[in-house]
Amino acid sequence: MSSELRTQVAIVGAGPAGLLLGQLLQRAGIDTLLLERRSADYVKGRIRAGVLEPGTVEVLEYADAARRVRAEGLTHDGVEIGSSGRRNRIALKELTGKLVTVYGQTEVTRDLMDARTTSGAPSVYEAEDVSVSDIGDSPRVRFSSNGETREVVCDFVAGCDGFHGVCRRSVPPDFLSISERKYPFGWLGVLADFRPPWAELIYAASDRGFALASMRSETRVRCYIQCSLDDSVEQWPDDRFWEEFGARVGQDIRVRIPNVPSLEKSIAPLRSFVAEPLRFGRLFLAGDAAHIVPPTGAKGLNLAVSDVFYLYEALRTFYKEGTERGIDHYSHRCLRRIWRAERFSWWMTRLLHRFPGDEFDQRMQQTELEYLFESHAAQSSLAENYVGLPL
Ligand code: FAD
Ligand code: DHB
């Protein structure tokens, strides 16, 4: 084995959670080493979330990584909810005083990677066979890179390695409690370059299933339809996708979709998942490593950012004030917000998707939508959660 590496916080995973934590800690003078299984280009190319809560943009600002999101992000002061051919606007700004920012996760990732390069903080991409040991008191992280095995000795490990990562699996199962719900459908997403014929996002419920009209910029759209878990992208050529999308969102939209080839197409399953607590000894879980929400409501990325902000505060308190108070409260502090986002994402998913259910379930869903369209209080509740609960 070659030389031992030493850092204060070893961060596993260079998704938004790992990169943001690294940036916040570096700025506070705390050393980090970032280990990522994939190449930097692969991570940057992964198309995922698109809506940032104002609190998320503030944290990016605090991390000195918000120049581009402030300049190029699209601020939206409302969203539309469609049902039975009608569309109703939820006036986010009027109801909450807040706006959301449409800015792709790919761009957040790029901004944070650039900030890390500028700071000179070390990262290892294409780190293979990452494993974590001795997390009770003196953690070690092993990995291979370019055929060499390396060992990192550190004070703490931040498990920011997503749902399929290694960190959560390193906690003895008896210490974790898992709550999970799988949904009987997925989302088929398409990215394409044309001017969005919608001004705000449209979340549409229909007899044929859910559809979402979103965007990445003034010239790029991102759209989703609810699909079967057995479907493959090959079964959805562009024509079929846009026909189905139009049938769900509205023909006024369908007729304005140009015939251009898609840039990317992928299917994601929907799941609710929480592993608690988020701390075991000197290992912390943050972001998708600890929890998953179904994407309806756009909470996944935002929740990763709030976990990381709390973890940053806890570690800063540890290093600057010499007290474990922050790290002791980390899990509890995160979980309050996590469960609220889980509730909202579950509720939005149930409200808008077609489920295999009986007549009663369908009447309840219809009634809930009607109530939402007619009640100021119901709209306020949706808006308050959509723009994000306070950090
Ligand atoms: P991730 O972004 O998953 O990052 C984890 C990183 O850890 C990855 O780079 C991974 O390669 C790395 N890693 C994994 N295992 C190891 C290992 N053993 N060693 C080293 N590194 C490792 N949210 C929305 O709000 N809207 C959406 O439309 C949406 N779409 C999504 C589509 C998909 C297919 C997925 C998987 C998620 C989607 N999400 C969406 C959720 C959102 O993207 C996530 O909540 C967000 O990426 C969480 O960030 P993270 O940094 O915690 O995890
Ligand atoms: C996007 C994804 C979401 O899950 C959502 O609720 C809103 C927008 C997007 O990818 O643009």
XYZ file of C-alpha atoms and ligand atoms in Angstrom:
455
model
C 0.000 0.000 0.000
C 1.227 3.504 -0.767
C 1.394 6.536 1.511
C -1.350 7.452 3.926
C -3.334 10.613 3.258
C -4.574 12.872 6.038
C -7.480 15.296 6.003
C -9.972 16.702 8.464
C -13.157 15.727 6.608
C -13.204 13.004 3.934
C -16.166 13.595 1.634
C -17.462 10.636 -0.357
C -19.404 11.653 -3.483
C -19.147 14.704 -5.761
C -22.841 15.321 -6.344
C -24.283 18.639 -5.198
C -24.137 17.565 -1.533
C -20.441 16.612 -1.499
C -19.303 19.522 -3.637
C -21.233 22.099 -1.625
C -20.030 20.736 1.706
C -16.463 20.835 0.402
C -16.838 24.427 -0.690
C -18.377 25.591 2.615
C -15.742 23.811 4.713
C -12.808 25.018 2.598
C -14.027 28.567 3.024
C -14.080 28.058 6.794
C -10.465 26.834 6.687
C -11.359 23.161 7.255
C -9.491 20.687 5.037
C -11.405 18.216 2.923
C -10.593 15.445 0.475
C -13.323 14.644 -2.033
C -13.598 11.113 -3.452
C -15.875 10.409 -6.404
C -16.421 7.097 -8.160
C -17.199 8.589 -11.582
C -15.286 10.953 -13.837
C -15.912 14.705 -13.493
C -17.419 14.786 -17.008
C -19.824 11.988 -16.176
C -20.991 13.798 -13.022
C -21.433 17.056 -14.951
C -23.430 15.345 -17.689
C -26.056 13.771 -15.412
C -29.428 15.446 -16.040
C -31.472 15.712 -12.859
C -33.272 18.391 -10.889
C -34.165 21.873 -12.086
C -35.876 24.022 -9.433
C -34.026 25.795 -6.619
C -35.715 27.139 -3.511
C -34.679 30.664 -2.457
C -32.961 29.161 0.611
C -30.822 27.004 -1.696
C -29.722 30.016 -3.716
C -28.855 31.803 -0.455
C -26.664 28.901 0.642
C -24.926 28.933 -2.761
C -24.428 32.655 -2.270
C -22.947 32.053 1.171
C -20.621 29.467 -0.416
C -19.547 32.086 -2.975
C -20.852 29.928 -5.820
C -23.939 31.863 -6.897
C -22.633 34.286 -9.492
C -23.970 32.326 -12.454
C -27.246 31.235 -10.868
C -27.975 34.884 -10.039
C -27.124 35.954 -13.604
C -28.596 33.075 -15.609
C -31.197 31.379 -13.389
C -34.820 32.060 -14.389
C -36.892 33.310 -11.479
C -40.507 32.158 -11.469
C -43.199 33.667 -9.298
C -45.843 31.021 -9.974
C -46.486 27.442 -11.129
C -49.483 25.962 -12.870
C -51.413 22.892 -11.845
C -53.450 21.223 -14.587
C -56.403 18.914 -14.156
C -59.166 17.745 -16.506
C -58.119 20.137 -19.251
C -58.064 23.218 -16.962
C -54.973 24.947 -15.658
C -54.828 26.879 -12.410
C -52.034 29.120 -11.307
C -50.499 28.973 -7.849
C -49.198 32.504 -7.310
C -46.063 31.668 -5.320
C -44.927 35.251 -4.836
C -48.331 36.609 -3.830
C -48.890 33.740 -1.440
C -45.435 33.562 0.143
C -43.444 36.615 -0.912
C -40.878 34.232 -2.436
C -39.747 33.079 -5.882
C -38.148 29.866 -7.101
C -35.202 29.759 -9.507
C -35.129 27.445 -12.499
C -31.493 26.388 -12.905
C -30.311 22.883 -13.715
C -28.499 20.627 -11.291
C -25.854 20.202 -14.009
C -25.118 23.939 -13.737
C -25.027 23.889 -9.914
C -22.559 21.015 -10.153
C -20.418 22.838 -12.687
C -20.329 26.017 -10.559
C -19.302 24.065 -7.462
C -16.652 22.065 -9.334
C -15.198 25.301 -10.703
C -15.171 26.795 -7.196
C -13.342 23.734 -5.879
C -10.744 23.915 -8.633
C -10.205 27.604 -7.844
C -9.801 26.885 -4.129
C -7.151 24.245 -4.880
C -8.866 21.716 -2.576
C -7.997 18.117 -3.531
C -10.441 15.801 -5.322
C -10.006 12.294 -6.647
C -12.367 11.366 -9.484
C -12.675 7.783 -10.701
C -11.832 6.596 -7.177
C -12.568 2.871 -7.160
C -13.591 0.515 -4.364
C -14.172 3.255 -1.797
C -14.693 1.745 1.653
C -15.155 3.284 5.074
C -14.015 1.721 8.367
C -13.589 2.523 12.081
C -16.379 5.084 11.901
C -16.985 4.811 15.656
C -13.998 6.959 16.623
C -11.057 7.130 14.178
C -12.417 6.783 10.665
C -10.469 5.628 7.651
C -11.434 5.678 4.016
C -9.753 3.399 1.499
C -9.906 3.687 -2.257
C -7.934 2.787 -5.362
C -6.857 5.207 -8.000
C -4.726 4.469 -11.068
C -4.188 0.953 -9.759
C -2.864 2.118 -6.379
C -4.656 1.568 -3.073
C -4.679 4.590 -0.775
C -5.871 5.116 2.783
C -7.206 8.374 4.178
C -7.021 9.056 7.901
C -9.557 11.718 8.917
C -11.571 13.176 11.781
C -14.930 12.720 10.045
C -16.451 11.098 6.982
C -19.286 12.864 5.137
C -21.340 10.283 3.247
C -22.616 12.331 0.303
C -22.568 9.373 -2.065
C -26.214 9.197 -3.058
C -28.772 6.444 -2.681
C -26.560 3.651 -4.080
C -23.417 4.764 -2.248
C -21.237 2.889 0.187
C -21.516 5.085 3.309
C -25.047 4.235 4.423
C -24.214 0.558 3.946
C -21.196 0.982 6.253
C -23.459 1.672 9.249
C -24.366 -1.524 11.125
C -27.988 -2.232 10.070
C -29.200 -2.413 13.699
C -28.385 1.278 14.104
C -30.471 2.492 11.169
C -34.208 2.681 10.908
C -35.498 2.654 7.313
C -38.881 3.995 6.151
C -39.711 3.419 2.517
C -42.491 3.681 -0.061
C -42.087 2.601 -3.686
C -44.515 3.972 -6.265
C -45.931 1.790 -9.039
C -44.674 4.019 -11.893
C -41.665 6.025 -13.079
C -40.932 9.327 -14.819
C -39.739 9.423 -18.384
C -37.766 12.656 -18.879
C -36.835 14.358 -22.147
C -34.466 17.266 -22.710
C -34.790 19.231 -25.979
C -33.653 22.513 -27.455
C -36.593 24.750 -28.255
C -38.139 27.848 -26.748
C -40.568 26.641 -24.030
C -44.152 27.376 -25.088
C -45.029 27.767 -21.393
C -44.028 30.675 -19.185
C -44.120 28.781 -15.877
C -43.806 25.109 -14.936
C -46.965 23.073 -15.485
C -47.688 20.072 -13.246
C -50.564 18.303 -15.026
C -52.824 15.549 -13.720
C -54.863 13.743 -16.368
C -56.731 10.511 -16.947
C -53.712 9.332 -18.931
C -51.278 10.044 -16.089
C -49.094 12.897 -14.885
C -46.960 15.217 -17.032
C -44.587 18.046 -16.134
C -43.545 20.877 -18.437
C -40.308 22.413 -17.191
C -37.327 24.181 -18.688
C -33.631 24.766 -18.286
C -33.287 28.114 -20.072
C -35.105 30.393 -22.551
C -34.207 27.894 -25.284
C -34.162 24.493 -23.598
C -37.077 22.448 -22.213
C -37.178 19.554 -19.774
C -40.402 17.537 -19.739
C -41.572 14.423 -17.962
C -44.451 11.991 -18.215
C -45.509 9.316 -15.780
C -44.673 5.942 -17.359
C -44.784 2.280 -16.508
C -41.845 0.846 -14.564
C -41.531 -1.759 -17.315
C -41.085 0.858 -20.051
C -37.728 1.485 -21.714
C -36.644 4.666 -23.487
C -36.531 2.722 -26.779
C -40.307 2.335 -26.528
C -40.664 6.117 -26.466
C -39.423 7.668 -29.718
C -39.703 11.473 -29.681
C -43.012 11.576 -31.633
C -44.707 9.234 -29.236
C -43.387 11.164 -26.230
C -44.635 14.556 -27.462
C -48.044 13.157 -28.495
C -48.538 11.718 -25.036
C -47.156 14.812 -23.289
C -49.519 17.037 -25.323
C -52.503 14.823 -24.572
C -51.793 15.229 -20.852
C -50.749 18.901 -20.653
C -53.119 20.343 -23.254
C -53.488 20.627 -27.024
C -52.710 24.374 -26.868
C -49.203 23.302 -25.805
C -48.985 20.302 -28.172
C -49.449 22.430 -31.289
C -46.531 24.644 -30.264
C -43.960 21.859 -29.879
C -41.550 21.870 -32.830
C -40.243 18.731 -34.430
C -36.696 18.721 -33.037
C -34.709 15.688 -31.858
C -34.385 15.163 -28.111
C -30.950 15.610 -26.487
C -31.484 13.129 -23.654
C -34.129 10.700 -22.502
C -34.165 8.669 -19.292
C -36.502 6.859 -16.926
C -36.329 7.176 -13.144
C -38.338 5.145 -10.628
C -40.171 7.041 -7.858
C -39.491 6.341 -4.240
C -39.816 7.831 -0.758
C -37.039 6.720 1.590
C -35.571 7.887 4.899
C -32.687 6.284 6.829
C -32.319 7.604 10.357
C -30.375 8.771 12.266
C -28.024 10.600 9.913
C -25.024 10.208 12.170
C -23.202 7.135 13.329
C -20.094 7.958 15.383
C -17.905 10.014 13.076
C -19.824 9.276 9.875
C -22.532 11.662 8.698
C -24.998 10.992 5.907
C -26.263 13.899 3.809
C -28.501 14.230 0.741
C -29.667 11.196 -1.232
C -27.379 8.945 0.826
C -29.898 9.391 3.648
C -33.201 10.076 1.924
C -35.047 10.038 -1.382
C -38.203 11.909 -2.316
C -40.293 11.328 -5.423
C -39.451 14.245 -7.764
C -42.955 15.810 -7.784
C -42.384 19.053 -5.907
C -38.665 19.344 -6.750
C -37.370 18.754 -3.246
C -34.449 16.279 -3.714
C -31.671 18.701 -4.515
C -32.980 21.361 -2.143
C -33.040 18.896 0.718
C -29.465 17.831 -0.014
C -28.477 21.504 0.286
C -30.207 21.991 3.648
C -28.599 18.848 5.126
C -25.225 20.082 3.979
C -25.740 23.524 5.441
C -26.567 21.990 8.832
C -23.573 19.660 8.586
C -21.302 22.546 7.714
C -22.544 24.492 10.755
C -22.052 21.471 12.999
C -18.478 20.859 11.808
C -17.559 24.524 11.953
C -18.783 24.658 15.544
C -16.688 21.573 16.315
C -13.476 22.966 14.849
C -13.865 26.612 15.861
C -15.467 26.258 19.295
C -14.295 22.802 20.271
C -17.784 21.601 21.169
C -19.701 18.574 19.893
C -23.052 20.289 20.440
C -23.581 20.850 16.707
C -22.657 17.357 15.592
C -24.831 15.873 18.328
C -27.859 17.767 16.996
C -27.135 17.317 13.288
C -29.409 14.361 12.672
C -32.367 15.677 14.645
C -32.119 19.081 13.003
C -32.087 17.583 9.488
C -34.836 15.082 10.089
C -37.459 17.682 10.952
C -37.018 19.281 7.551
C -36.555 15.959 5.738
C -39.873 14.569 6.989
C -41.703 17.727 5.976
C -40.275 17.508 2.467
C -41.118 13.793 2.393
C -44.698 14.635 3.325
C -45.024 17.313 0.671
C -43.453 15.203 -2.103
C -45.656 12.234 -1.209
C -48.729 14.473 -1.165
C -47.916 16.096 -4.554
C -47.229 12.668 -6.040
C -50.536 11.295 -4.776
C -52.436 14.376 -5.912
C -51.209 14.371 -9.499
C -50.433 10.807 -10.635
C -52.670 8.080 -11.896
C -52.570 5.233 -9.349
C -54.025 1.783 -9.683
C -56.868 2.356 -7.231
C -60.559 2.037 -6.866
C -63.296 4.555 -7.618
C -63.085 5.952 -4.085
C -59.373 6.780 -4.420
C -60.010 8.522 -7.725
C -62.896 10.586 -6.334
C -60.703 11.613 -3.390
C -57.943 12.740 -5.749
C -60.415 14.697 -7.877
C -61.947 16.299 -4.793
C -58.532 17.259 -3.454
C -57.687 18.973 -6.767
C -60.991 20.859 -6.773
C -60.401 21.940 -3.194
C -56.926 23.161 -4.136
C -58.291 25.230 -7.026
C -61.001 26.813 -4.888
C -59.265 27.325 -1.558
C -56.830 30.125 -0.874
C -55.656 28.246 2.228
C -54.892 25.086 0.217
C -52.979 27.118 -2.372
C -51.012 28.869 0.396
C -50.058 25.526 1.848
C -48.818 24.218 -1.513
C -46.930 27.451 -2.189
C -45.312 27.548 1.252
C -43.940 24.042 0.782
C -42.977 24.501 -2.869
C -40.809 27.558 -2.196
C -39.284 25.667 0.715
C -39.703 25.758 4.453
C -37.182 27.977 6.256
C -33.777 26.508 6.988
P -26.054 12.498 -5.916
O -26.334 13.607 -6.830
O -26.613 11.156 -6.219
O -24.479 12.401 -5.780
C -23.835 11.304 -5.182
C -22.462 11.143 -5.794
O -21.785 10.090 -5.122
C -22.524 10.754 -7.267
O -21.701 11.610 -8.010
C -22.031 9.326 -7.269
O -21.355 8.980 -8.470
C -21.113 9.293 -6.068
N -20.921 7.953 -5.504
C -21.830 6.959 -5.369
N -21.280 5.883 -4.817
C -19.981 6.187 -4.593
C -18.894 5.469 -4.044
N -19.043 4.213 -3.628
N -17.707 6.075 -3.962
C -17.553 7.361 -4.374
N -18.546 8.091 -4.916
C -19.749 7.513 -5.025
N -34.651 15.806 -7.941
C -35.476 16.771 -8.284
O -35.745 17.634 -7.454
N -36.003 16.785 -9.561
C -35.691 15.836 -10.508
O -36.151 15.873 -11.628
C -34.837 14.807 -10.159
N -34.515 13.833 -11.042
C -33.690 12.820 -10.641
C -33.361 11.789 -11.506
C -32.530 10.719 -11.105
C -32.213 9.586 -12.083
C -32.023 10.710 -9.778
C -31.135 9.554 -9.327
C -32.334 11.760 -8.921
C -33.164 12.811 -9.324
N -33.500 13.874 -8.471
C -34.335 14.848 -8.844
C -32.977 13.984 -7.154
C -31.797 14.933 -7.082
O -31.092 14.919 -8.295
C -30.978 14.459 -5.929
O -31.766 14.645 -4.761
C -29.627 15.120 -5.786
O -28.792 14.738 -6.850
C -28.996 14.723 -4.462
O -27.668 15.107 -4.436
P -26.585 14.249 -3.674
O -25.315 14.985 -3.850
O -27.078 13.916 -2.331
O -26.533 12.841 -4.449
C -37.898 19.564 -12.676
C -37.953 18.392 -11.987
C -38.872 18.253 -10.985
O -38.938 17.124 -10.273
C -39.745 19.270 -10.670
O -40.655 19.087 -9.694
C -39.670 20.438 -11.355
C -38.740 20.589 -12.371
C -36.906 19.709 -13.767
O -36.144 18.770 -13.993
O -36.908 20.758 -14.424
